[in-house]
Coordinates of C-alpha atoms in Angstrom, one line a residue:
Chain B
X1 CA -14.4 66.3 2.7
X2 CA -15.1 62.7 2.4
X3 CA -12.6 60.3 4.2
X4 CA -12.4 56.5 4.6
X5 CA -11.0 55.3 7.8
X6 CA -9.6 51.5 8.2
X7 CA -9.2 50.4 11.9
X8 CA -5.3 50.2 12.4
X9 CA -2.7 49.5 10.2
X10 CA -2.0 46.1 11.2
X11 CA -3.5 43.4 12.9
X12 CA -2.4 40.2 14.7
X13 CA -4.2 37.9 16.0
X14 CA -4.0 33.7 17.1
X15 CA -5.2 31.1 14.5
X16 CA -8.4 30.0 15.2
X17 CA -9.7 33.1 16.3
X18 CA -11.8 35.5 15.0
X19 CA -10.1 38.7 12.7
X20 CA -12.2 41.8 12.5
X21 CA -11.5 44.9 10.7
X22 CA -13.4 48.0 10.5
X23 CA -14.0 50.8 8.0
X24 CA -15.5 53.6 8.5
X25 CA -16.4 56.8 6.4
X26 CA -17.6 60.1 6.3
X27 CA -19.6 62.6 4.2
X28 CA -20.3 59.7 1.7
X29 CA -23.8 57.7 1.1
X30 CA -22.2 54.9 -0.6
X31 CA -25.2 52.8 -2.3
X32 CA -22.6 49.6 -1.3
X33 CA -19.3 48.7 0.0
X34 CA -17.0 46.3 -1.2
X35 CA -14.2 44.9 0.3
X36 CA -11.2 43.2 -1.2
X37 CA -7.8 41.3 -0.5
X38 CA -4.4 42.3 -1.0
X39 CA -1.3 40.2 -1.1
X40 CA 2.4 41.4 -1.3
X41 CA 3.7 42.0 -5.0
X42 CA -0.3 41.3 -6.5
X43 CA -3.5 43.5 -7.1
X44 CA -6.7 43.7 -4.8
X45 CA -8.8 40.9 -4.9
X46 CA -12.7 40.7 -4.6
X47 CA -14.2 39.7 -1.7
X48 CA -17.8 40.5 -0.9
X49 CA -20.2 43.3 -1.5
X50 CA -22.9 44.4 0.4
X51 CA -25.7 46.8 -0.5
X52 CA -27.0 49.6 1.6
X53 CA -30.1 48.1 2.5
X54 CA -28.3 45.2 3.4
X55 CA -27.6 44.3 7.0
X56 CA -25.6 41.1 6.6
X57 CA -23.3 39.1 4.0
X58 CA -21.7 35.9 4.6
X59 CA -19.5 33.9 2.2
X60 CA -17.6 30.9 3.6
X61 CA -16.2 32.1 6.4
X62 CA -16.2 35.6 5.7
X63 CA -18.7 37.8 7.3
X64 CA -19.6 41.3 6.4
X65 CA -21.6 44.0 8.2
X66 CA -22.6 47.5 6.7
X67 CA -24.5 50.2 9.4
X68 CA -25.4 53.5 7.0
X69 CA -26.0 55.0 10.4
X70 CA -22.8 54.6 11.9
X71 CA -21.3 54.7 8.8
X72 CA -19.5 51.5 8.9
X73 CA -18.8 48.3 7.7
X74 CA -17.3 45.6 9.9
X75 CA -15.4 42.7 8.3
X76 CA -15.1 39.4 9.6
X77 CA -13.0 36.5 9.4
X78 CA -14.2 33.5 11.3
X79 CA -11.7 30.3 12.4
X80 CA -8.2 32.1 11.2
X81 CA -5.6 30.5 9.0
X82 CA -2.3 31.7 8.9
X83 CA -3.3 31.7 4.9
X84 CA -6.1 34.7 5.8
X85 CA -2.9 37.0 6.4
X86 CA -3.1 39.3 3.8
X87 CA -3.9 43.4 3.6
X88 CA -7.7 43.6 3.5
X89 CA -9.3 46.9 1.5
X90 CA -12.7 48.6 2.0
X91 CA -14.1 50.5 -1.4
X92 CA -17.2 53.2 -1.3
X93 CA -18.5 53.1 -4.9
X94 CA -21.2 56.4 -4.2
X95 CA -24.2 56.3 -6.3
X96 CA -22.9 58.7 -8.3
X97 CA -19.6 58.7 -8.1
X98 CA -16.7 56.3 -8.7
X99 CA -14.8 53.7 -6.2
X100 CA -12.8 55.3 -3.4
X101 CA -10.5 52.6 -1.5
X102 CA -9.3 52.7 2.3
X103 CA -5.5 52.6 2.8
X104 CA -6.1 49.0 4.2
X105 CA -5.2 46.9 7.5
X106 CA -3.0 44.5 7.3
X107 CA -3.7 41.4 9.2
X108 CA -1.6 38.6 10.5
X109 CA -2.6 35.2 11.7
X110 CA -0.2 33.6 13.4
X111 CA 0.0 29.7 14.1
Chain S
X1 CA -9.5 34.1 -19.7
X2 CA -5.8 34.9 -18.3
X3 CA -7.1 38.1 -16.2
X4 CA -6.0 41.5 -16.8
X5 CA -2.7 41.7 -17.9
X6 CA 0.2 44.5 -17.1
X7 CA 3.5 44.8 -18.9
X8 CA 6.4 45.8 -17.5
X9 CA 6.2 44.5 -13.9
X10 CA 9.1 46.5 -13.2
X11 CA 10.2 49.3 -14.7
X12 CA 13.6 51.6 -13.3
X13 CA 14.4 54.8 -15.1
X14 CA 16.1 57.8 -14.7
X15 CA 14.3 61.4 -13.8
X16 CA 13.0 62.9 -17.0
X17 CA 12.5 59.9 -19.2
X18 CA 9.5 58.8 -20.4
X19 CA 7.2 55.9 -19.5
X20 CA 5.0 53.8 -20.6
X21 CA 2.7 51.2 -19.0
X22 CA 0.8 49.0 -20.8
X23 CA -2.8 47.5 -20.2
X24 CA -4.6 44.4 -21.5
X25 CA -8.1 44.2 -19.9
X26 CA -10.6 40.8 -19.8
X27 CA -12.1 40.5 -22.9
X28 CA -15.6 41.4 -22.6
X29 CA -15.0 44.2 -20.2
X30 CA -16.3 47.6 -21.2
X31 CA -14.6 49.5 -18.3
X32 CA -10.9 49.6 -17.7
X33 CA -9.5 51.9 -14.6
X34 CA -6.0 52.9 -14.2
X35 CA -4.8 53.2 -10.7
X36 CA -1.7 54.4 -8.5
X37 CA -0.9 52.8 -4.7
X38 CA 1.8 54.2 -2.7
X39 CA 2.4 54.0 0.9
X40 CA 1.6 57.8 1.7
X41 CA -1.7 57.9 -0.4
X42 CA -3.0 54.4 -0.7
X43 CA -5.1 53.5 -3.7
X44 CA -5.5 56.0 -5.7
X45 CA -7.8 56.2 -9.4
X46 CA -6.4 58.0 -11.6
X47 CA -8.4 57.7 -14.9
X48 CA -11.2 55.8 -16.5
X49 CA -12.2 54.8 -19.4
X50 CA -15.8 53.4 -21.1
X51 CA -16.1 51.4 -24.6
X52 CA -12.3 53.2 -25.2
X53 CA -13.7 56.8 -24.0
X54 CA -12.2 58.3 -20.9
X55 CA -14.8 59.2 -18.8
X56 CA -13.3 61.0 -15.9
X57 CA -9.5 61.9 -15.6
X58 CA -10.1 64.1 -12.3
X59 CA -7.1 61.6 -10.8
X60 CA -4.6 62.3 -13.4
X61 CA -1.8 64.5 -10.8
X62 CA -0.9 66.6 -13.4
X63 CA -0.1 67.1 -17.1
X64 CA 2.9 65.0 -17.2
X65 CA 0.3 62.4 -17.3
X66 CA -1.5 60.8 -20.1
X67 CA -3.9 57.5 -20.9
X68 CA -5.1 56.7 -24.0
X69 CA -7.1 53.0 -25.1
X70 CA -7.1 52.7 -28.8
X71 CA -9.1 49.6 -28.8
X72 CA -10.6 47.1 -26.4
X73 CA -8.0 45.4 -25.8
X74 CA -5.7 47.6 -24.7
X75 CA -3.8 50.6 -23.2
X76 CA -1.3 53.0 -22.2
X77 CA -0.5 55.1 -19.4
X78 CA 2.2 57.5 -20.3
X79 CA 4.8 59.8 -18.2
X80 CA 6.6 62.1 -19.8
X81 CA 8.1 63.7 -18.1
X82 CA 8.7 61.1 -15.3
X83 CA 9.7 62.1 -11.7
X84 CA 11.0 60.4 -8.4
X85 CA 7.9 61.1 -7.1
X86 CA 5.9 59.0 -9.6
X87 CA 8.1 56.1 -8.0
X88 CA 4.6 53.7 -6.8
X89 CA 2.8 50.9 -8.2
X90 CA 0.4 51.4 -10.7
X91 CA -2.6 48.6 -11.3
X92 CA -5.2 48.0 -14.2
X93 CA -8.4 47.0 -13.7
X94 CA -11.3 46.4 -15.8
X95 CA -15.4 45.5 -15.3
X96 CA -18.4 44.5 -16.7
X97 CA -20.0 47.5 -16.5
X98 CA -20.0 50.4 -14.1
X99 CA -23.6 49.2 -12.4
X100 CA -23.7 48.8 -8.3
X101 CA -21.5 46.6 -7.2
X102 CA -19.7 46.0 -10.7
X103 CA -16.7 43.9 -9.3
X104 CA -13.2 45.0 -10.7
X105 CA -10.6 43.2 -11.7
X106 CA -6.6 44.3 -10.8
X107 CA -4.2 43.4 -13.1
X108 CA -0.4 42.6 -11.2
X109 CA 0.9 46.4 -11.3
X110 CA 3.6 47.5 -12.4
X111 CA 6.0 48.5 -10.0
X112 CA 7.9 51.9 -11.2
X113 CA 10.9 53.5 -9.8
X114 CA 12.2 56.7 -11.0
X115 CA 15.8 57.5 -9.6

């Protein structure tokens, strides 16, 4: 059956250094993965997308990685702010299908 | 445009009453998705709709369950009737078009708790 797997359910790490999360996935050939934000008490937000031909996407200081061979997508969050804490969501949106979302890792910078 | 917009925000009711959510998407948007996050389950889609048509209602738990959007701008998601384990936050969302990589939008949810 098809599974999406987020590294963890929570995350802490120093401001200033670097936050990644990971999201993995099985028995899926998503044609792109998205991810998105979450804060307490408010919907998921849009972050980035990234296609699967598509090695690399950067956006500020947001990085996002997507390996169709390991089935994975690595999300990065360069120079931490307290302000990046937040639950982070991955979303498979199959060619032919519609949007499945990770349960999410919540990460927590702390000053 | 003031986003996607959800009414109640909170809604408390008692086992076997009916309820209804209520769903304004961006205007514009041709797609609107209803969706139910808990802690056990995550995110989960229950229902979608195209230019007012569902288009796949494989989410929908059971028959207790119903959506309809009799217009653009708006819809319902209706439990009748409701159970304790319906207790979760349900979100909106709407997009411009179901293409790859169509971003959607969440509304706030509506956090419901049935005692």
């Amino acid at each position: 059956s098809q599974k999406i797997e987020q590294n963890s359910e929570a995350l802490n790490i120093q401001e200033g250094k670097t936050a990644t999360l990971t999201c993995n996935y099985t028995n899926y050939s998503p044609a792109y993965l998205q991810w998105y934000r979450q804060d307490p008490g408010r919907g998921p937000v849009f972050l980035l997308l990234i296609r699967e031909n598509e090695k690399e996407k950067r956006k500020e200081r947001l990085k996002v990685t997507f390996d169709t061979t390991l089935k994975q997508s690595l999300f990065h969050i360069t120079a931490s702010q307290p302000a990046d804490s937040a639950t982070y969501l991955c979303a498979l949106d199959p060619s032919a299908g519609k949007s499945t979302f990770g349960d999410g890792t919540t990460l927590t910078v702390k000053p | 445009d003031a986003g996607v917009i959800q009414s109640p925000r909170h809604e408390v009711t008692e086992m076997g009453q009916e309820v209804t959510l209520r769903c304004k998407p961006i205007s514009g948007h041709d797609y609107l998705f209803w969706y139910r996050q808990t802690m056990m389950r995550g995110l989960e889609l229950l229902i979608y709709f195209n230019n007012n048509v569902p288009i796949d209602d494989s989410g929908m738990p059971e028959d207790r369950f119903s959506a309809k959007m009799p217009n653009a701008s708006f819809s319902t998601l209706k439990i009748q009737p409701s159970e304790p384990r319906d207790s979760a936050v349900y979100f909106c969302a709407s997009s411009l078009g179901r293409g790859l990589g169509e971003t959607q939008y969440f509304g706030p949810g509506t956090r419901l708790t049935v005692l």
